[in-house]
Amino acid sequence: MKKAIIYIGQWFSDWYFIFARELKHIFRDSGVLIIFFLACLAYPVLYGLIYSNGILENMPVAVVDNSGSSASRRFIRKLDATREIEISRTCRNMDEAEKLMQKREVHGIVMIPSDFGANLETGRQGTVSTYADMSSFIYYKNLTMGVNMVMLDEMDRSSGPIKYEDNIPYNRAFSYGVFFLSAILLIIIQQTMFFGISMMSGTMREENRSYAILPERLDGRGISRTVLGRGAAYWLLYVGIGVYVLSIAPKLIGMPQNCPFGDIFILLMFFVSACVVFSFTFSVFIRHRETVFVIFLLMSVVCLFLTGFSWPSGSFPKFWEAVSWIFPSTFAVRAFMNMNTAGAGLSMAEPQIAALTIQIIAYYILACLEVFIDNVRRTRRERGIPAVSIPPCPPCLPTGEKPR
Amino acid sequence: MNFLNNIKVVSLRELRLMRQRPVYLLASVGVMAFCMIFFLTFLKDGTPHDLPVGIVDMDNSSLSRNFIRQMEATKLMETTGFDSYTSAREALQTGEITSFCVIPENFYSDVLSYRQPVLTFYVNNLYFVGGALSYKELLTLANLSSGAVQREVLRAKGLDEETVMGLIQPIVIDAHNIGNPSGDYRVFLSSALIPGVLETIVILLTVYAIGSELKHGTSRHLLEKAGGSMTAAMIGKLLPYTVLFTLMGIICNFIMYGWMGFPMAGSVWNLCLGTFILVLASEAVAFFIIGTLPVLRLAISISALYSMLAFSLAGFSLPVESMSAWIQGLASAFPLRHYYLMYVSEAFYAGGFSGWYMQAVFMLLFLFLPPLVYKRLRKAYVNLNFPRK
């Protein structure tokens, strides 16, 4: 019994030592601080400003009205009245309109042929030709939606045998900001943490220290307190940062928030834990502190697409779907979107939370394994040289706490 | 002559460094190859297919089953049945389905007796492309099936086909997509993302290459090799990278516009010229960053923050016009923005030199950045007076 208490006391004292040492290292490193604090504080707000509007209203469109009939004029008037389109130019011919599109003064052309009015009057179908600027999906979407809405409006829906009604409960306006911000906020958390941790372990490597230093007198044991001690330092920082990124920043930038803070906080705890062990696992590949950026920076863009915020996850090729399971962001972004924007409860995010839990366990085991391997290597290489000196712990520590 | 010789000596030294440290090739060729493979295979279908769409069929008649069969027949959608509105709504909220459609009770009998039953759609717009496309497809289907019923009725009255169609759908739209005829999402993204990847690689690696000399304290050795000339040292150092980056860019252009057959109205060579200018402009930006902050660890963090923003501000996802005025101004501070405009002019309209020379000029303006910090960087190289750790 007494032995157990001593062990637990020793465990906590070692754990605390490693935890405090890691925090000290973090706050001494300005490069890491830039990534942790500047990036996490500034990016959400910056992205919020960029995507604050998120939709393109009244996109300039040129019209070529060869018909000049009352029907064509009505069609043009209705187009102009849509939220998507503004008829900014009236051109005499297609050449003129095409030139405007080349100069990017308009992003679409609507051409009404000369027989349009006559066709409608005699009860035949009239054709309207549209030319969309495909340099952005949004231009294409705006022109197609605007013209289709007017076309449907002209169909006199009231007399059809079947009526329909559409409901778009979340993100009614198709705002690009809502999709993008929900995904990028979690990517910011994951990637900054990964870069920061990799920079730290790269620095230690350069200085010929190890990220995997164990208390020397334990003789190769004590892996869990090293991993948990270092992990706790990042975990603590990031729960704070995460509350800002997922709860305060969205308020600042006016993102919809349809989920109680408590639920988001629980998701955040799972996500941050997964990110810590994920970053530990992959940071061993970093030998020099700066190389993490030159090699892995663009993984942020890849991670973003693997969340499925834009391209639907059901259409992922099998291989990339499997790759997406590596990253905590894949599951956390989906859970966050469903909860924060669609108002799904925490219980509905169960599959994603389960996936994050599996990642936490798997990456924790891998991280411990790496510490073990690194120590075996080190002791072989430099037998007899003490790795680090840890102050001995008094044998009787008054602590009744049990390890969690 | 001596100057040229110095450049040559420095370049050879740099090539040796690149051979010795695998990180240089890994971070350029390796990263580029990975990104090319990712973006070109990830979106290989161009348009999504089999989007999961839910159906709540309360009618269960031959007409409602026919409607579901029509949905299944489209390449885009795949249907899943739900018993109730509640279970379908939950699936929608968790992103399991992109949209669902409720077919009301007595749908068939209401159609027959002309009581105008209402089909109800619910669309989850949180997943960008999937939401937008399934919404469009559902609208079309509803109109088609409404039209099909109407057509039968009108035909039975003895009207000819042309009149029937004129009554059901008076206006038809004949849509043309300029620059990307099939609306291939891969073209939308890759043609701007891949140059963005190139820009990022150039900025990071240039900062890394120049900054490493400071970090390892080898800058004096470099200057010695260059005969004491900072200009020769910098030109010699960046020359091998410029060649490498430009080659990478050109190969990517030919893979996309040649081999993969991305639409290209103009000339690929003009675009390659643009790629070369993009490389130069990005190197200038990198030089400016490391010159202002001659500490590798800080400069590389700042470059990372800067280059990630380029992807948003180039304007190929959300158009720049929809952003506030000062952000539109900020967008001009990224070479990628000008390259993207140049690409549109060349690939969509075959604009040629007269179409995009202004964008080339804007990119070349970035070359005025290095002289601003040139002296500062030389001092840092000579004195090594900035913190290295």
XYZ file of N, CA and C in Angstrom, chain B residues 12-195:
552
model
N 27.724 26.233 -58.123
C 28.227 24.864 -57.957
C 28.201 24.455 -56.488
N 28.546 25.415 -55.639
C 28.493 25.148 -54.190
C 27.058 24.812 -53.780
N 26.111 25.576 -54.339
C 24.711 25.357 -53.983
C 24.240 23.978 -54.454
N 24.679 23.609 -55.672
C 24.286 22.294 -56.190
C 24.825 21.182 -55.293
N 26.016 21.391 -54.782
C 26.582 20.388 -53.888
C 25.760 20.284 -52.614
N 25.342 21.460 -52.104
C 24.494 21.470 -50.908
C 23.199 20.705 -51.155
N 22.630 20.945 -52.333
C 21.357 20.299 -52.647
C 21.522 18.788 -52.713
N 22.706 18.365 -53.172
C 22.951 16.929 -53.239
C 23.140 16.343 -51.844
N 23.802 17.113 -51.001
C 24.120 16.585 -49.674
C 22.915 16.539 -48.754
N 22.056 17.557 -48.870
C 20.914 17.608 -47.955
C 19.639 17.260 -48.712
N 19.087 16.116 -48.419
C 17.920 15.665 -49.183
C 16.715 16.578 -49.037
N 16.714 17.427 -47.995
C 15.528 18.245 -47.752
C 15.216 19.158 -48.935
N 16.248 19.620 -49.652
C 15.987 20.549 -50.758
C 15.167 19.900 -51.866
N 15.557 18.713 -52.255
C 14.816 18.053 -53.331
C 13.474 17.539 -52.832
N 13.458 17.061 -51.603
C 12.211 16.560 -51.029
C 11.180 17.679 -50.965
N 11.635 18.862 -50.534
C 10.701 19.978 -50.344
C 10.278 20.612 -51.664
N 11.032 20.376 -52.731
C 10.612 20.959 -54.004
C 9.956 19.896 -54.877
N 10.778 19.005 -55.415
C 10.238 17.995 -56.327
C 9.288 17.040 -55.602
N 9.671 16.608 -54.419
C 8.842 15.661 -53.674
C 7.474 16.227 -53.348
N 7.459 17.440 -52.785
C 6.187 18.043 -52.389
C 5.320 18.315 -53.618
N 5.952 18.829 -54.682
C 5.196 19.134 -55.897
C 4.578 17.862 -56.464
N 5.382 16.795 -56.526
C 4.865 15.538 -57.080
C 3.694 15.042 -56.241
N 3.828 15.125 -54.933
C 2.745 14.667 -54.067
C 1.471 15.482 -54.308
N 1.627 16.814 -54.374
C 0.444 17.661 -54.555
C -0.201 17.422 -55.918
N 0.624 17.257 -56.947
C 0.069 16.974 -58.283
C -0.743 15.683 -58.235
N -0.132 14.647 -57.659
C -0.832 13.358 -57.595
C -2.099 13.503 -56.777
N -2.007 14.215 -55.672
C -3.195 14.371 -54.831
C -4.321 15.073 -55.572
N -4.059 16.282 -56.096
C -5.163 17.047 -56.659
C -5.696 16.422 -57.949
N -4.820 15.790 -58.700
C -5.307 15.230 -59.962
C -6.009 13.889 -59.772
N -5.671 13.127 -58.735
C -6.385 11.856 -58.541
C -7.563 12.011 -57.584
N -7.445 12.951 -56.656
C -8.518 13.148 -55.686
C -9.802 13.574 -56.389
N -9.644 14.439 -57.386
C -10.821 14.952 -58.092
C -10.937 14.294 -59.459
N -10.518 13.055 -59.577
C -10.356 12.501 -60.918
C -11.673 12.360 -61.679
N -12.790 12.299 -60.957
C -14.057 12.176 -61.663
C -14.561 13.501 -62.220
N -14.002 14.600 -61.755
C -14.405 15.901 -62.294
C -15.717 16.399 -61.742
N -16.744 15.560 -61.774
C -18.002 15.925 -61.125
C -18.353 14.794 -60.168
N -18.967 15.114 -59.041
C -19.273 14.063 -58.071
C -20.365 13.124 -58.593
N -20.431 11.952 -58.028
C -21.466 11.006 -58.436
C -21.996 10.309 -57.192
N -23.151 9.706 -57.325
C -23.761 8.946 -56.233
C -23.844 9.722 -54.925
N -24.274 10.974 -55.016
C -24.492 11.719 -53.778
C -25.647 11.081 -53.033
N -25.482 10.824 -51.739
C -26.569 10.182 -51.001
C -27.749 11.140 -50.794
N -28.912 10.739 -51.281
C -30.112 11.558 -51.153
C -31.179 10.704 -50.467
N -31.827 11.244 -49.453
C -32.845 10.479 -48.734
C -34.219 10.664 -49.337
N -35.063 9.654 -49.145
C -36.444 9.724 -49.635
C -37.357 9.312 -48.477
N -38.349 10.127 -48.212
C -39.380 9.700 -47.274
C -40.641 9.519 -48.113
N -40.941 8.271 -48.422
C -42.077 7.999 -49.314
C -43.290 7.630 -48.476
N -44.202 8.587 -48.288
C -45.394 8.330 -47.473
C -46.531 7.794 -48.341
N -46.314 7.816 -49.633
C -47.399 7.453 -50.543
C -47.276 6.003 -50.980
N -46.061 5.651 -51.372
C -45.775 4.292 -51.799
C -46.699 3.830 -52.930
N -46.810 4.662 -53.933
C -47.645 4.330 -55.088
C -46.745 4.088 -56.291
N -47.348 3.717 -57.397
C -46.531 3.491 -58.588
C -45.886 4.795 -59.034
N -46.574 5.919 -58.849
C -46.018 7.203 -59.277
C -44.823 7.614 -58.409
N -44.957 7.427 -57.087
C -43.855 7.820 -56.220
C -42.650 6.909 -56.454
N -42.936 5.614 -56.681
C -41.819 4.697 -56.954
C -41.142 5.053 -58.269
N -41.931 5.516 -59.199
C -41.378 5.932 -60.485
C -40.462 7.157 -60.302
N -40.911 8.051 -59.442
C -40.115 9.244 -59.154
C -38.758 8.853 -58.558
N -38.798 7.879 -57.617
C -37.550 7.424 -56.992
C -36.647 6.764 -58.030
N -37.252 5.971 -58.913
C -36.448 5.325 -59.953
C -35.751 6.357 -60.835
N -36.466 7.438 -61.122
C -35.851 8.497 -61.931
C -34.657 9.101 -61.224
N -34.768 9.262 -59.909
C -33.646 9.807 -59.155
C -32.452 8.865 -59.208
N -32.764 7.573 -59.079
C -31.667 6.598 -59.108
C -30.996 6.572 -60.466
N -31.788 6.864 -61.505
C -31.250 6.787 -62.862
C -30.212 7.874 -63.121
N -30.267 8.982 -62.363
C -29.247 10.007 -62.597
C -27.921 9.513 -62.035
N -26.863 9.964 -62.681
C -25.548 9.527 -62.257
C -25.185 10.181 -60.928
N -25.794 11.344 -60.718
C -25.377 12.166 -59.587
C -25.880 11.649 -58.247
N -27.080 11.035 -58.234
C -27.693 10.760 -56.935
C -27.849 9.262 -56.672
N -27.891 8.926 -55.411
C -28.180 7.574 -55.005
C -29.145 7.696 -53.834
N -30.255 6.980 -53.888
C -31.285 7.226 -52.879
C -31.225 6.223 -51.736
N -31.644 6.693 -50.571
C -31.795 5.852 -49.389
C -33.197 6.122 -48.862
N -33.904 5.065 -48.494
C -35.257 5.261 -47.973
C -35.247 5.546 -46.474
N -36.157 6.410 -46.028
C -36.324 6.664 -44.597
C -37.796 6.498 -44.247
N -38.064 6.048 -43.001
C -39.453 5.829 -42.591
C -40.154 7.138 -42.272
N -39.415 8.036 -41.662
C -40.098 9.231 -41.177
C -39.249 10.463 -41.450
N -39.907 11.588 -41.347
C -39.217 12.865 -41.506
C -38.104 13.003 -40.481
N -38.383 12.567 -39.224
C -37.404 12.755 -38.148
C -36.101 12.034 -38.435
N -36.210 10.766 -38.870
C -34.963 10.026 -39.094
C -34.206 10.613 -40.285
N -34.937 11.087 -41.291
C -34.260 11.692 -42.433
C -33.583 12.998 -42.023
N -34.267 13.768 -41.169
C -33.673 15.035 -40.756
C -32.392 14.811 -39.957
N -32.401 13.762 -39.129
C -31.184 13.461 -38.371
C -30.034 13.104 -39.296
N -30.358 12.307 -40.317
C -29.313 11.930 -41.276
C -28.795 13.154 -42.013
N -29.679 14.106 -42.260
C -29.272 15.343 -42.941
C -28.360 16.167 -42.031
N -28.733 16.222 -40.752
C -27.947 17.009 -39.805
C -26.558 16.445 -39.601
N -26.437 15.119 -39.694
C -25.118 14.536 -39.465
C -24.338 14.404 -40.768
N -24.870 14.956 -41.842
C -24.140 14.947 -43.100
C -24.139 13.601 -43.796
N -24.973 12.670 -43.312
C -25.022 11.351 -43.930
C -25.631 11.431 -45.335
N -26.632 12.299 -45.474
C -27.219 12.546 -46.800
C -27.103 14.040 -47.105
N -27.042 14.374 -48.389
C -26.881 15.787 -48.742
C -28.232 16.492 -48.831
N -29.295 15.712 -49.024
C -30.614 16.322 -49.138
C -31.632 15.205 -49.009
N -32.893 15.547 -48.757
C -33.931 14.542 -48.838
C -35.228 15.138 -49.338
N -36.099 14.238 -49.781
C -37.315 14.665 -50.441
C -38.469 13.933 -49.779
N -39.501 14.661 -49.395
C -40.666 14.030 -48.780
C -41.778 13.938 -49.807
N -42.237 12.703 -50.088
C -43.370 12.507 -50.989
C -44.603 12.345 -50.103
N -45.571 13.246 -50.209
C -46.688 13.242 -49.252
C -47.636 12.062 -49.463
N -48.448 11.796 -48.444
C -49.492 10.766 -48.560
C -50.469 11.157 -49.667
N -51.076 10.176 -50.264
C -52.069 10.404 -51.335
C -51.500 11.206 -52.495
N -50.181 11.095 -52.692
C -49.525 11.837 -53.764
C -50.158 11.504 -55.118
N -50.275 10.184 -55.369
C -50.760 9.718 -56.672
C -52.206 10.133 -56.895
N -53.042 9.881 -55.887
C -54.464 10.191 -56.089
C -54.676 11.696 -56.213
N -53.830 12.473 -55.496
C -53.949 13.929 -55.615
C -53.564 14.404 -57.009
N -52.519 13.761 -57.573
C -52.132 14.137 -58.935
C -53.279 13.832 -59.891
N -53.859 12.623 -59.728
C -54.924 12.213 -60.640
C -56.125 13.148 -60.566
N -56.449 13.560 -59.345
C -57.630 14.405 -59.205
C -57.266 15.890 -59.270
N -56.009 16.167 -59.675
C -55.533 17.535 -59.856
C -55.653 18.392 -58.604
N -55.288 17.785 -57.476
C -55.299 18.579 -56.246
C -53.926 19.160 -55.920
N -52.991 19.067 -56.857
C -51.640 19.654 -56.723
C -50.908 19.305 -55.426
N -50.482 18.056 -55.284
C -49.703 17.696 -54.098
C -48.346 18.412 -54.100
N -47.767 18.547 -52.927
C -46.505 19.298 -52.807
C -45.367 18.356 -52.417
N -44.336 18.329 -53.241
C -43.101 17.611 -52.889
C -42.255 18.569 -52.049
N -41.658 18.072 -50.981
C -40.842 18.978 -50.160
C -39.390 18.512 -50.154
N -38.492 19.439 -50.415
C -37.055 19.131 -50.376
C -36.413 19.777 -49.179
N -35.446 19.084 -48.641
C -34.589 19.664 -47.606
C -33.158 19.473 -48.068
N -32.399 20.549 -48.106
C -31.033 20.468 -48.619
C -30.059 20.892 -47.534
N -29.007 20.103 -47.357
C -27.937 20.481 -46.437
C -26.869 21.219 -47.225
N -26.778 22.506 -46.989
C -25.849 23.332 -47.749
C -24.498 23.474 -47.093
N -24.231 22.625 -46.107
C -22.966 22.786 -45.394
C -21.813 22.172 -46.162
N -22.136 21.263 -47.057
C -21.077 20.651 -47.851
C -21.214 21.211 -49.248
N -20.243 22.042 -49.613
C -20.365 22.983 -50.712
C -20.867 22.387 -52.020
N -20.032 21.603 -52.676
C -20.380 21.132 -54.015
C -21.547 20.158 -53.961
N -21.525 19.243 -53.006
C -22.597 18.251 -52.882
C -23.956 18.901 -52.690
N -24.027 19.895 -51.809
C -25.287 20.576 -51.546
C -25.799 21.289 -52.789
N -24.903 22.069 -53.422
C -25.324 22.867 -54.578
C -25.817 21.976 -55.707
N -25.092 20.885 -55.959
C -25.455 20.040 -57.097
C -26.726 19.246 -56.840
N -26.896 18.698 -55.633
C -28.098 17.899 -55.423
C -29.339 18.798 -55.401
N -29.163 20.040 -54.962
C -30.274 20.995 -54.984
C -30.729 21.235 -56.422
N -29.754 21.510 -57.270
C -30.057 21.783 -58.677
C -30.755 20.573 -59.309
N -30.245 19.380 -59.004
C -30.771 18.164 -59.626
C -32.202 17.872 -59.142
N -32.461 18.096 -57.856
C -33.807 17.856 -57.326
C -34.829 18.796 -57.958
N -34.426 20.061 -58.105
C -35.330 21.028 -58.741
C -35.683 20.581 -60.149
N -34.661 20.162 -60.887
C -34.884 19.740 -62.264
C -35.822 18.551 -62.300
N -35.575 17.571 -61.416
C -36.395 16.365 -61.409
C -37.855 16.672 -61.102
N -38.062 17.552 -60.118
C -39.431 17.890 -59.755
C -40.144 18.521 -60.940
N -39.416 19.399 -61.638
C -40.027 20.033 -62.798
C -40.287 19.046 -63.913
N -39.343 18.122 -64.076
C -39.510 17.123 -65.140
C -40.721 16.243 -64.863
N -40.860 15.781 -63.611
C -41.972 14.859 -63.371
C -43.303 15.600 -63.404
N -43.257 16.850 -62.946
C -44.480 17.636 -63.072
C -44.817 17.797 -64.551
N -43.784 18.088 -65.331
C -43.983 18.264 -66.767
C -44.462 16.997 -67.439
N -43.950 15.859 -66.976
C -44.321 14.586 -67.606
C -45.807 14.308 -67.432
N -46.305 14.594 -66.201
C -47.737 14.385 -65.954
C -48.555 15.323 -66.825
N -48.109 16.573 -66.824
C -48.808 17.596 -67.598
C -48.846 17.241 -69.083
N -47.731 16.699 -69.561
C -47.622 16.366 -70.976
C -48.659 15.324 -71.362
N -48.809 14.310 -70.464
C -49.795 13.268 -70.742
C -51.188 13.883 -70.880
N -51.483 14.776 -69.931
C -52.812 15.396 -69.925
C -53.051 16.181 -71.210
N -52.041 17.006 -71.571
C -52.198 17.874 -72.736
C -52.255 17.067 -74.033
N -51.448 16.005 -74.055
C -51.457 15.151 -75.249
C -52.829 14.514 -75.429
N -53.388 14.102 -74.297
C -54.697 13.463 -74.347
C -55.739 14.435 -74.911
N -55.467 15.754 -74.704
C -56.387 16.748 -75.256
C -56.171 16.946 -76.757
N -55.117 16.289 -77.284
C -54.902 16.327 -78.716
C -53.994 17.436 -79.199
N -53.209 18.048 -78.301
C -52.288 19.092 -78.730
C -51.018 18.457 -79.282
N -50.370 19.158 -80.248
C -49.145 18.571 -80.809
C -47.958 18.838 -79.868
N -46.888 18.094 -80.088
C -45.737 18.073 -79.181
C -45.158 19.474 -78.945
N -45.026 20.243 -80.035
C -44.398 21.561 -79.929
C -45.206 22.483 -79.019
N -46.514 22.473 -79.204
C -47.386 23.309 -78.387
C -47.343 22.855 -76.931
N -47.316 21.518 -76.738
C -47.272 20.985 -75.381
C -46.030 21.498 -74.660
N -44.897 21.383 -75.319
C -43.652 21.816 -74.687
C -43.665 23.318 -74.436
N -44.216 24.073 -75.389
C -44.309 25.522 -75.228
C -45.154 25.909 -74.033
N -46.156 25.080 -73.745
C -47.009 25.372 -72.589
C -46.331 24.991 -71.277
N -45.676 23.822 -71.306
C -45.072 23.335 -70.060
C -43.849 24.151 -69.688
N -42.961 24.319 -70.646
C -41.713 25.030 -70.356
C -41.488 26.075 -71.436
N -41.993 27.294 -71.239
C -41.913 28.282 -72.308
C -40.472 28.690 -72.655
N -39.588 28.672 -71.649
C -38.230 29.135 -71.944
C -37.232 28.010 -71.673
N -36.351 27.778 -72.630
C -35.298 26.775 -72.460
C -33.969 27.504 -72.369
N -33.081 26.953 -71.579
C -31.771 27.592 -71.455
C -30.712 26.753 -72.127
N -29.941 27.427 -72.938
C -28.870 26.774 -73.663
C -27.583 27.316 -73.065
N -26.973 26.533 -72.160
C -25.860 27.053 -71.364
C -24.508 26.722 -71.986
N -23.642 27.715 -72.012
C -22.265 27.507 -72.478
C -21.325 27.883 -71.351
N -20.321 27.069 -71.130
C -19.353 27.367 -70.085
C -18.030 27.763 -70.727
N -17.664 29.012 -70.553
C -16.442 29.503 -71.196
C -15.226 29.125 -70.352
N -14.313 28.408 -70.964
C -13.052 28.103 -70.291
C -13.039 26.749 -69.608
N -14.220 26.153 -69.412
C -14.277 24.849 -68.759
C -15.613 24.220 -69.145
N -15.718 23.766 -70.405
C -17.021 23.393 -70.975
C -17.808 22.390 -70.140
N -17.138 21.424 -69.519
C -17.890 20.393 -68.818
C -18.116 20.725 -67.354
N -17.646 21.896 -66.910
C -17.804 22.236 -65.501
C -17.010 21.311 -64.596
N -15.893 20.852 -65.109
C -15.042 19.913 -64.384
C -14.444 20.598 -63.151
N -14.753 20.063 -61.981
C -14.302 20.699 -60.748
C -12.779 20.628 -60.610
N -12.208 19.609 -61.228
C -10.755 19.453 -61.163
C -10.054 20.623 -61.860
N -10.657 21.068 -62.975
C -10.070 22.201 -63.688
C -10.210 23.468 -62.855
N -11.397 23.652 -62.248
C -11.608 24.811 -61.377
C -10.494 24.922 -60.364
N -10.205 23.810 -59.719
C -9.292 23.866 -58.583
C -7.828 23.757 -58.976
N -7.495 22.703 -59.729
C -6.067 22.431 -59.954
C -5.375 23.555 -60.701
N -6.078 24.169 -61.672
C -5.381 25.146 -62.495
C -4.934 26.350 -61.662
N -5.561 26.587 -60.530
C -5.092 27.680 -59.688
C -4.350 27.171 -58.457
N -4.720 25.969 -57.983
C -4.063 25.453 -56.782
C -2.623 25.042 -57.050
N -2.383 24.435 -58.202
C -1.028 23.950 -58.478
C -0.030 25.111 -58.556
N -0.354 26.223 -59.277
C 0.550 27.376 -59.190
C 0.685 27.893 -57.758
